[in-house]
Tab-separated table of C-alpha atoms in Angstrom:
chain	number	residue	atom	x	y	z
A	292	MET	CA	79.656	85.882	135.851
A	293	GLU	CA	80.120	86.101	131.961
A	294	ASN	CA	79.504	89.513	130.073
A	295	ARG	CA	76.658	88.447	127.569
A	296	ILE	CA	76.256	91.211	125.215
A	297	ARG	CA	72.866	91.232	123.220
A	298	VAL	CA	72.653	93.195	119.274
A	299	ALA	CA	69.322	93.489	118.266
A	300	PHE	CA	68.435	94.249	114.743
A	301	VAL	CA	65.084	94.694	112.605
A	302	PRO	CA	64.898	92.543	109.438
A	303	LEU	CA	64.597	95.633	106.995
A	304	LYS	CA	65.137	94.593	103.063
A	305	SER	CA	68.263	95.915	103.362
A	306	THR	CA	70.816	96.106	106.047
A	307	PHE	CA	71.259	99.860	107.433
A	308	ILE	CA	74.902	100.671	108.160
A	309	GLY	CA	74.186	101.282	111.838
A	310	LEU	CA	73.592	97.122	112.615
A	311	PRO	CA	77.112	96.558	111.441
A	312	ARG	CA	78.913	99.811	113.002
A	313	ALA	CA	76.800	98.679	116.569
A	314	LEU	CA	78.070	95.012	116.057
A	315	LEU	CA	81.889	96.138	115.692
A	316	PHE	CA	81.721	98.406	118.806
A	317	ASN	CA	80.152	95.540	120.802
A	318	MET	CA	82.574	92.801	119.239
A	319	LEU	CA	85.179	95.297	120.379
A	320	PHE	CA	84.441	95.508	124.472
A	321	ARG	CA	84.167	91.515	123.521
A	322	ASP	CA	87.119	90.857	122.842
A	323	SER	CA	88.790	93.536	125.083
A	324	TYR	CA	86.981	92.049	128.190
A	325	GLY	CA	85.842	88.630	127.267
A	326	GLY	CA	82.170	87.066	127.061
A	327	LYS	CA	80.011	86.898	124.646
A	328	ILE	CA	77.771	88.074	121.746
A	329	ILE	CA	73.974	87.382	121.233
A	330	LEU	CA	72.277	88.298	118.524
A	331	ARG	CA	68.545	89.060	118.371
A	332	ILE	CA	65.940	89.518	115.710
A	333	ASP	CA	63.002	92.206	116.914
A	334	ASP	CA	60.147	90.626	114.660
A	335	THR	CA	56.986	91.764	116.968
A	336	ASP	CA	56.021	94.906	114.686
A	337	GLY	CA	55.253	92.403	111.417
A	338	LEU	CA	58.073	92.319	109.491
A	339	ARG	CA	58.787	88.946	109.936
A	340	ALA	CA	62.012	87.521	109.453
A	341	GLN	CA	62.448	85.738	106.171
A	342	PRO	CA	64.898	83.391	106.038
A	343	GLU	CA	66.556	84.158	102.771
A	344	ARG	CA	67.014	87.910	103.822
A	345	LEU	CA	68.373	86.992	106.547
A	346	LYS	CA	71.289	84.796	104.779
A	347	ILE	CA	72.281	87.879	102.697
A	348	VAL	CA	72.190	90.101	105.950
A	349	PHE	CA	74.301	86.977	107.493
A	350	ASP	CA	76.115	86.901	104.613
A	351	THR	CA	76.808	91.153	104.574
A	352	LEU	CA	78.169	91.113	107.867
A	353	HIS	CA	80.963	87.611	107.546
A	354	TRP	CA	82.533	89.746	104.599
A	355	LEU	CA	83.180	92.279	107.247
A	356	GLY	CA	84.481	90.138	109.161
A	357	ILE	CA	82.003	90.402	111.905
A	358	ASN	CA	81.212	87.073	113.832
A	359	TRP	CA	78.463	86.811	117.637
A	360	ASN	CA	78.238	83.599	119.176
A	361	GLU	CA	75.044	83.070	119.734
A	362	GLY	CA	72.182	84.122	117.337
A	363	PRO	CA	69.211	82.727	115.037
A	364	ASP	CA	71.723	81.541	112.407
A	365	ILE	CA	73.772	79.209	114.734
A	366	GLY	CA	71.526	78.381	117.563
A	367	GLY	CA	72.718	78.963	121.471
A	368	GLU	CA	72.095	77.535	125.102
A	369	TYR	CA	69.171	80.337	125.421
A	370	GLU	CA	67.239	79.879	122.013
A	371	PRO	CA	65.573	81.320	120.208
A	372	TYR	CA	66.785	84.441	119.478
A	373	ILE	CA	64.557	85.416	116.998
A	374	GLN	CA	61.124	87.502	119.043
A	375	SER	CA	58.483	86.291	116.640
A	376	GLU	CA	58.761	82.687	118.168
A	377	ARG	CA	58.818	83.812	121.853
A	378	LYS	CA	55.223	85.159	121.974
A	379	SER	CA	54.707	82.595	124.850
A	380	SER	CA	57.158	84.434	127.143
A	381	TYR	CA	55.453	87.627	126.836
A	382	LEU	CA	52.045	86.478	127.280
A	383	LYS	CA	53.158	85.160	130.322
A	384	ALA	CA	54.893	88.042	131.689
A	385	THR	CA	52.170	89.984	130.676
A	386	GLU	CA	49.178	88.237	132.681
A	387	HIS	CA	52.106	88.411	135.347
A	388	LEU	CA	52.688	92.052	135.376
A	389	ILE	CA	48.111	92.725	135.245
A	390	LYS	CA	48.287	90.456	138.475
A	391	LYS	CA	50.470	92.292	140.473
A	392	ASN	CA	48.352	95.627	139.139
A	393	ARG	CA	51.708	96.647	137.246
A	394	ALA	CA	50.019	96.376	133.439
A	395	TYR	CA	45.925	96.916	132.614
A	396	ARG	CA	43.692	96.297	129.417
A	397	CYS	CA	43.041	99.311	128.585
A	398	PHE	CA	39.652	99.211	126.314
A	399	CYS	CA	40.079	102.489	124.158
A	400	ASN	CA	41.146	100.636	121.219
A	401	GLN	CA	44.506	102.935	121.336
A	402	SER	CA	46.803	100.958	120.987
A	403	ALA	CA	49.160	102.837	119.484
A	404	ASN	CA	47.721	106.295	120.592
A	405	SER	CA	50.716	108.294	121.953
A	406	HIS	CA	48.113	110.222	124.302
A	407	GLY	CA	47.855	106.887	126.816
A	408	CYS	CA	43.897	105.617	128.056
A	409	LEU	CA	41.272	108.088	127.181
A	410	ARG	CA	38.787	106.311	129.443
A	411	ASP	CA	40.888	105.447	132.416
A	412	CYS	CA	40.993	101.907	132.420
A	413	LYS	CA	42.711	101.008	135.305
A	414	LYS	CA	40.299	101.516	137.310
A	415	TYR	CA	37.832	99.142	135.949
A	416	SER	CA	36.736	96.393	138.477
A	417	GLN	CA	37.329	92.761	137.415
A	418	ASN	CA	33.584	92.718	136.773
A	419	GLU	CA	33.279	95.290	134.417
A	420	ILE	CA	36.491	94.333	132.611
A	421	ASP	CA	34.981	90.430	132.409
A	422	ASN	CA	31.833	92.269	130.848
A	423	ARG	CA	34.088	93.927	128.116
A	424	LEU	CA	35.584	90.237	127.256
A	425	SER	CA	32.604	88.999	126.973
A	426	GLU	CA	31.274	91.415	124.867
A	427	GLY	CA	34.248	91.080	122.451
A	428	GLN	CA	35.198	94.110	122.739
A	429	GLN	CA	39.195	94.675	121.780
A	430	TYR	CA	41.825	95.971	123.881
A	431	CYS	CA	45.185	96.763	124.189
A	432	VAL	CA	47.740	96.510	127.316
A	433	ARG	CA	49.243	99.298	129.056
A	434	TYR	CA	52.513	99.346	131.906
A	435	CYS	CA	51.433	101.220	134.492
A	436	ILE	CA	54.244	104.058	134.733
A	437	ASN	CA	55.616	104.689	137.895
A	438	ASN	CA	55.752	108.819	138.301
A	439	GLU	CA	58.972	108.874	140.283
A	440	ILE	CA	62.526	109.706	138.762
A	441	GLU	CA	64.484	106.987	137.235
A	442	SER	CA	68.199	107.027	136.503
A	443	TYR	CA	70.804	104.827	135.635
A	444	PHE	CA	74.676	104.605	134.932
A	445	ASP	CA	75.575	104.566	131.554
A	446	LEU	CA	78.867	103.406	130.745
A	447	ILE	CA	79.502	106.094	128.642
A	448	HIS	CA	77.114	109.585	129.356
A	449	GLY	CA	77.435	108.556	133.275
A	450	GLU	CA	74.709	109.287	135.611
A	451	ILE	CA	71.428	109.740	133.853
A	452	HIS	CA	68.204	110.624	135.121
A	453	LYS	CA	64.115	111.419	134.471
A	454	GLU	CA	61.437	112.204	135.458
A	455	LEU	CA	58.416	110.081	134.483
A	456	LYS	CA	55.660	112.076	135.603
A	457	ASP	CA	54.265	113.284	132.356
A	458	ILE	CA	55.010	110.297	130.702
A	459	SER	CA	51.465	108.066	129.760
A	460	ASP	CA	51.253	104.982	130.372
A	461	PRO	CA	52.936	102.826	127.156
A	462	VAL	CA	51.671	100.322	125.222
A	463	ILE	CA	53.199	96.726	125.949
A	464	VAL	CA	50.577	94.406	123.835
A	465	ARG	CA	48.861	95.610	120.938
A	466	THR	CA	44.787	94.615	119.764
A	467	ASP	CA	46.373	92.186	118.178
A	468	GLY	CA	48.122	90.379	120.460
A	469	THR	CA	51.820	91.065	119.658
A	470	PRO	CA	54.613	92.199	121.928
A	471	THR	CA	55.783	96.024	121.452
A	472	PHE	CA	59.624	96.687	121.672
A	473	HIS	CA	59.281	97.392	125.585
A	474	LEU	CA	57.751	94.694	126.484
A	475	ALA	CA	59.575	91.972	124.479
A	476	THR	CA	63.083	93.771	125.130
A	477	ALA	CA	62.518	94.019	128.821
A	478	VAL	CA	61.677	90.048	129.107
A	479	ASP	CA	64.269	88.736	126.782
A	480	GLU	CA	66.961	90.445	128.388
A	481	GLY	CA	66.060	88.496	131.583
A	482	ALA	CA	65.573	85.025	129.329
A	483	LEU	CA	68.524	85.603	127.046
A	484	ARG	CA	70.471	86.701	130.641
A	485	ILE	CA	72.291	89.955	129.238
A	486	THR	CA	74.707	91.802	131.116
A	487	HIS	CA	75.100	94.568	128.679
A	488	ILE	CA	73.467	96.433	126.542
A	489	ILE	CA	75.843	98.719	123.791
A	490	ARG	CA	73.727	100.547	121.185
A	491	GLY	CA	72.853	103.838	119.902
A	492	VAL	CA	71.840	107.244	121.773
A	493	ASP	CA	68.832	106.843	119.861
A	494	HIS	CA	67.626	104.067	122.411
A	495	ILE	CA	68.858	106.595	125.873
A	496	GLU	CA	65.461	106.892	126.768
A	497	SER	CA	63.451	103.670	126.459
A	498	VAL	CA	65.570	102.743	129.328
A	499	PHE	CA	63.845	103.948	132.055
A	500	ILE	CA	60.205	102.046	130.991
A	501	GLN	CA	62.157	99.115	130.257
A	502	GLN	CA	64.128	99.409	133.540
A	503	GLN	CA	60.584	99.638	135.066
A	504	ILE	CA	59.122	96.530	133.570
A	505	MET	CA	62.353	94.080	134.562
A	506	LYS	CA	62.311	95.239	138.004
A	507	ASP	CA	58.582	94.508	138.514
A	508	LEU	CA	59.338	90.752	136.733
A	509	GLY	CA	62.182	90.561	138.661
A	510	ILE	CA	65.380	90.258	136.640
A	511	LYS	CA	68.035	91.876	136.789
A	512	LEU	CA	69.390	95.201	134.868
A	513	PRO	CA	71.963	95.014	132.400
A	514	GLN	CA	74.393	97.537	132.442
A	515	TYR	CA	73.845	100.218	129.483
A	516	ALA	CA	77.148	102.093	127.011
A	517	HIS	CA	74.800	103.960	124.128
A	518	PHE	CA	76.704	105.674	121.238
A	519	SER	CA	76.301	108.312	119.312
A	520	ILE	CA	74.359	107.829	116.497
A	521	TYR	CA	74.647	109.018	112.588
A	522	GLU	CA	73.428	112.296	111.468
A	523	SER	CA	73.065	113.696	107.642
A	524	GLU	CA	72.355	117.225	106.397
A	525	GLY	CA	69.524	117.250	104.621
A	526	GLU	CA	68.374	113.751	104.955
A	527	ASN	CA	67.234	111.370	107.052
A	528	ILE	CA	69.215	108.480	107.328
A	529	TYR	CA	66.892	105.852	108.237
A	530	ALA	CA	63.640	107.303	106.164
A	531	ASP	CA	66.423	107.008	103.258
A	532	ASN	CA	68.181	103.890	103.900
A	533	LEU	CA	67.846	102.709	100.358
A	534	LYS	CA	69.356	104.775	98.879
A	535	GLY	CA	72.249	103.196	98.695
A	536	LYS	CA	75.120	105.020	100.406
A	537	TYR	CA	73.593	104.336	103.927
A	538	ASP	CA	72.685	100.194	103.434
A	539	VAL	CA	75.675	98.386	103.638
A	540	GLU	CA	74.809	95.583	100.701
A	541	SER	CA	74.972	98.334	98.492
A	542	LEU	CA	78.007	99.827	99.589
A	543	ARG	CA	79.459	96.071	99.021
A	544	ARG	CA	78.060	96.336	95.265
A	545	GLU	CA	79.882	99.170	94.531
A	546	GLY	CA	83.266	97.642	95.272
A	547	PHE	CA	83.890	99.279	98.601
A	548	LEU	CA	86.452	96.800	100.426
A	549	GLY	CA	85.358	95.740	103.860
A	550	ARG	CA	88.054	96.792	106.004
A	551	ALA	CA	87.366	100.417	104.536
A	552	VAL	CA	84.092	100.171	105.647
A	553	VAL	CA	85.205	98.561	109.176
A	554	ASN	CA	87.895	101.899	109.084
A	555	PHE	CA	85.371	104.274	108.437
A	556	LEU	CA	83.035	102.833	110.501
A	557	ILE	CA	84.451	102.732	113.774
A	558	THR	CA	86.770	105.959	113.797
A	559	SER	CA	82.439	107.279	113.101
A	560	GLY	CA	82.305	107.873	117.466
A	561	TYR	CA	85.497	106.329	118.368
A	562	MET	CA	89.140	107.361	117.870
A	563	PRO	CA	91.766	106.559	120.167
A	564	LYS	CA	93.394	108.777	121.894
A	565	GLY	CA	96.481	110.305	120.364
A	566	VAL	CA	95.847	108.642	116.255
A	567	GLU	CA	95.265	111.315	113.513
A	568	ASP	CA	91.478	110.926	111.658
A	569	CYS	CA	93.313	110.128	108.327
A	570	THR	CA	94.805	107.052	109.698
A	571	LEU	CA	94.008	103.567	108.539
A	572	PHE	CA	92.886	101.147	110.996
A	573	GLU	CA	92.970	97.103	110.832
A	574	TYR	CA	90.110	95.926	113.478
A	575	ASN	CA	92.469	94.766	115.789
A	576	ASP	CA	94.343	98.201	116.402
A	577	PHE	CA	91.477	99.088	118.264
A	578	LEU	CA	91.440	96.315	120.752
A	579	THR	CA	95.064	97.827	122.203
A	580	SER	CA	93.837	100.366	123.846
A	581	PHE	CA	89.593	99.969	123.831
A	582	ASP	CA	88.343	102.240	126.212
A	583	LEU	CA	84.543	103.126	126.568
A	584	LYS	CA	85.453	106.747	127.612
A	585	ASN	CA	87.325	107.016	124.088
A	586	PHE	CA	83.781	107.264	122.429
A	587	SER	CA	82.243	110.858	121.239
A	588	GLN	CA	79.241	111.325	123.329
A	589	SER	CA	78.021	113.844	120.137
A	590	ASN	CA	76.414	112.519	117.561
A	591	GLN	CA	78.584	111.790	113.808
A	592	PHE	CA	77.852	113.198	110.416
A	593	TYR	CA	77.532	110.393	107.707
A	594	ASP	CA	80.671	111.960	105.855
A	595	PHE	CA	79.975	109.609	102.443
A	596	GLU	CA	83.302	111.636	100.967
A	597	ARG	CA	85.144	110.741	103.888
A	598	LEU	CA	84.385	106.859	103.129
A	599	ILE	CA	85.223	107.009	99.641
A	600	SER	CA	88.946	108.544	100.425
A	601	ILE	CA	89.428	105.941	103.218
A	602	ASN	CA	88.417	103.040	100.689
A	603	ARG	CA	90.776	104.881	97.659
A	604	LYS	CA	93.819	105.017	100.188
A	605	TRP	CA	92.941	101.572	101.668
A	606	ILE	CA	93.041	100.508	97.911
A	607	ARG	CA	96.131	102.381	97.220
A	608	HIS	CA	97.677	101.154	100.791
A	609	LEU	CA	97.162	97.599	99.606
A	610	PRO	CA	100.499	95.027	98.403
A	611	GLU	CA	99.395	93.904	94.717
A	612	GLU	CA	98.281	90.238	95.447
A	613	GLN	CA	96.176	91.913	98.169
A	614	TYR	CA	94.557	94.146	95.643
A	615	LEU	CA	94.481	91.439	93.422
A	616	SER	CA	92.033	89.035	95.767
A	617	GLU	CA	89.562	91.597	96.363
A	618	VAL	CA	89.163	91.935	93.148
A	619	GLU	CA	88.744	88.431	92.431
A	620	GLN	CA	86.558	88.064	95.187
A	621	TYR	CA	84.290	91.415	94.089
A	622	PHE	CA	84.219	90.073	90.346
A	623	LYS	CA	82.562	86.932	91.708
A	624	PHE	CA	80.422	88.543	94.055
A	625	VAL	CA	78.793	90.545	91.385
A	626	ASP	CA	78.903	87.638	88.463
A	627	TYR	CA	81.417	89.404	86.669
A	628	SER	CA	82.889	87.353	83.962
A	629	PHE	CA	84.644	89.856	81.646
A	630	HIS	CA	88.573	88.539	81.506
A	631	VAL	CA	90.917	91.984	81.905
A	632	PRO	CA	94.649	90.974	82.025
A	633	VAL	CA	95.925	90.936	85.682
A	634	GLN	CA	98.332	94.216	84.734
A	635	LEU	CA	95.553	96.274	83.860
A	636	ARG	CA	93.400	95.594	86.918
A	637	LEU	CA	96.853	96.933	88.478
A	638	VAL	CA	97.459	99.567	86.136
A	639	LEU	CA	94.055	101.034	87.229
A	640	LYS	CA	94.997	100.210	90.932
A	641	ASN	CA	95.696	104.087	91.693
A	642	HIS	CA	93.049	105.598	89.415
A	643	ILE	CA	89.597	103.851	91.113
A	644	ASP	CA	88.267	105.837	94.496
A	645	THR	CA	86.502	101.444	94.616
A	646	LEU	CA	86.542	98.149	93.120
A	647	GLY	CA	83.704	99.519	91.252
A	648	ASP	CA	84.945	101.959	89.310
A	649	LEU	CA	87.268	99.690	87.870
A	650	ILE	CA	84.990	98.028	85.948
A	651	ARG	CA	83.543	101.178	85.023
A	652	LYS	CA	86.651	102.242	83.563
A	653	ILE	CA	87.286	98.771	81.846
A	654	SER	CA	83.371	99.112	80.618
A	655	VAL	CA	85.339	102.491	78.575
A	656	LEU	CA	88.401	101.141	77.817
A	657	TYR	CA	87.172	97.901	75.709
A	658	ASP	CA	83.793	99.539	74.418
A	659	GLN	CA	83.414	100.016	70.652
A	660	SER	CA	79.558	100.191	70.715
A	661	GLU	CA	78.092	102.329	68.532
A	662	THR	CA	77.356	104.842	70.995
A	663	MET	CA	80.403	105.021	72.282
A	664	VAL	CA	82.948	105.640	68.858
A	665	GLN	CA	80.016	108.423	68.400
A	666	VAL	CA	80.725	110.688	71.668
A	667	ILE	CA	84.452	109.421	70.820
A	668	GLN	CA	84.140	110.945	67.243
A	669	ASN	CA	82.548	114.368	68.840
A	670	GLU	CA	85.010	114.596	71.296
A	671	ILE	CA	87.895	114.600	68.678
A	672	GLY	CA	86.461	116.728	65.892
A	673	SER	CA	88.549	118.158	63.785
A	674	GLU	CA	91.786	116.512	65.684
A	675	ARG	CA	90.556	113.611	63.381
A	676	VAL	CA	93.600	114.012	61.218
A	677	VAL	CA	95.893	113.099	64.203
A	678	LEU	CA	93.813	109.901	65.185
A	679	LYS	CA	94.649	108.844	61.666
A	680	LYS	CA	98.462	109.754	61.940
A	681	ILE	CA	98.298	107.575	65.125
A	682	TYR	CA	96.481	104.933	64.249
A	683	ASP	CA	99.015	104.686	60.643
A	684	GLU	CA	102.021	104.347	62.916
A	685	CYS	CA	100.045	101.777	65.031
A	686	VAL	CA	99.799	99.573	62.055
A	687	LYS	CA	103.032	99.547	61.591
A	688	CYS	CA	104.056	98.907	65.411
A	689	SER	CA	104.334	95.052	65.033
A	690	HIS	CA	105.701	95.048	69.096
A	691	TRP	CA	103.728	96.569	71.533
A	692	THR	CA	105.256	97.544	74.734
A	693	GLN	CA	105.253	100.851	76.001
A	694	GLU	CA	108.352	101.920	74.500
A	695	ASP	CA	107.332	101.088	70.968
A	696	LEU	CA	104.515	102.836	72.291
A	697	LYS	CA	106.155	105.887	73.032
A	698	SER	CA	107.476	105.920	69.411
A	699	VAL	CA	104.479	105.747	67.259
A	700	ILE	CA	103.351	109.113	69.390
A	701	VAL	CA	106.951	110.309	68.479
A	702	LYS	CA	106.842	109.908	64.758
A	703	SER	CA	103.528	110.777	64.527
A	704	ALA	CA	104.739	114.298	67.018
A	705	ILE	CA	106.686	115.105	63.831
A	706	ASP	CA	103.328	116.947	61.701
A	707	PHE	CA	101.582	117.647	65.196
A	708	GLY	CA	103.436	117.848	68.502
A	709	LYS	CA	104.083	115.097	71.297
A	710	LYS	CA	101.387	116.949	73.698
A	711	ARG	CA	98.562	117.174	71.080
A	712	CYS	CA	98.615	113.651	69.983
A	713	TYR	CA	99.076	111.882	73.710
A	714	GLU	CA	96.037	114.331	74.559
A	715	VAL	CA	93.867	112.436	71.223
A	716	PHE	CA	95.268	108.858	71.665
A	717	ARG	CA	93.617	109.379	75.391
A	718	ILE	CA	90.608	110.884	74.432
A	719	ALA	CA	90.369	107.611	71.892
A	720	LEU	CA	90.579	104.885	74.470
A	721	THR	CA	90.254	106.233	77.606
A	722	TYR	CA	87.703	109.459	76.359
A	723	LYS	CA	87.835	111.471	79.120
A	724	GLU	CA	88.240	109.262	82.085
A	725	PRO	CA	91.401	109.652	84.702
A	726	PHE	CA	93.595	106.444	83.979
A	727	GLY	CA	96.962	106.847	84.312
A	728	SER	CA	99.941	106.523	81.743
A	729	ILE	CA	97.690	106.489	78.312
A	730	LEU	CA	100.899	104.521	76.992
A	731	GLU	CA	100.635	101.784	79.763
A	732	ILE	CA	96.763	101.458	78.892
A	733	ALA	CA	97.351	101.269	75.525
A	734	GLU	CA	100.208	98.241	76.653
A	735	CYS	CA	97.524	96.360	78.077
A	736	LEU	CA	95.128	96.984	76.041
A	737	GLY	CA	96.997	94.973	73.305
A	738	ARG	CA	98.071	95.903	69.887
A	739	GLU	CA	94.519	94.222	68.372
A	740	ILE	CA	92.224	96.469	70.589
A	741	THR	CA	93.460	99.465	70.504
A	742	ILE	CA	93.759	99.209	66.588
A	743	SER	CA	90.292	97.586	66.462
A	744	LYS	CA	89.031	100.918	68.262
A	745	LEU	CA	91.036	103.003	65.929
A	746	SER	CA	89.721	101.662	63.169
A	747	LYS	CA	85.823	102.561	64.562
A	748	ILE	CA	86.474	105.836	65.872
A	749	LEU	CA	88.608	106.883	61.996
A	750	GLU	CA	85.863	104.892	60.352
A	751	LEU	CA	88.425	102.312	58.599
A	752	GLU	CA	85.928	99.532	59.467
């Protein structure tokens, strides 16, 4: 039987980092054992899937090299793959459960009440129910929990048991007629012929209720695997998703490399045996020995500094041609059209953490605004006389190589010392930013721009 592996997500206004992480783990399973990934959108709670929003999500996922086999964007044998378009199947399942006395209408008007039915509505006679319906009373539908010990085998955690005697009958249809997570998920697992669900451990207990519903609907139970989720000190990373470091689109805009994000996401919770955490991985590197047993059962600290470190290492690791290609793609993505010499892009390669840093450093180098000039003037202070000497030597310099610029510093150093001249020259061109060799930077900027910037700082223009 073909493996059919389901991944679902809620269409929020930003793509939480957990979605690509889940998809990557599911891809590793599919590409190791065969099968198809089915991408489903859970939007029954009022967050409708807007086409323009989905386009951004799919584009971001593709940027990471993530793919699936069936879904709302590419269709498939069992479409639709958006829950709000499957309402009739949920209503049909609800009627089936009611007829089997496995669900009941609750007139307590407590559709989201965690304390359950307040008046024991499941004991109402059909006549009482009909009277309330004829009066137009609102109701939700609750599922009748079997108060017994429920269990299942988790492919990561092993056998899991839970006693359900203290669980209230959950709402499966709200008063507005929309299905809740438990019903819609249970019905869809059958409709989409799902065989495997690999998801975060925060869903580990929802299996018990959904299993009971699936059994009552005659749906074959899938296999489950629950991997660790992210935690962050002092922050709720789910509630704080919009802060930038937790949503993938922000990471892309900031200039993180797709391969670095993939490297970080997979190794946050999964690590092949015998390798060190600092190792740089491509996706295919994980396929050679993929095993669900290598998943950590402990939740993962969302270490943003580690992500930055991995991205920095990848930027330095890339061959020049690949790096320049990544830069070009990023400039197009953020609509950055300023002409940057190729040599300058390469010079800055080892001095940036993200491609966003590249743009910020370039902005500093070419910034001759009144504000920036004033900042540099304040920093140079009484060393203005040193800068004037460097400027004079630059004007005399007809050729503009690093050797020529070294001669500029040597000649200026006769009066002020080499170290002092290098430092003043660095501040004038880069302020306090780390850029590597100042001679290399000046060579890339060119004679005209360098002299123009020094002239403005010295107020010679």
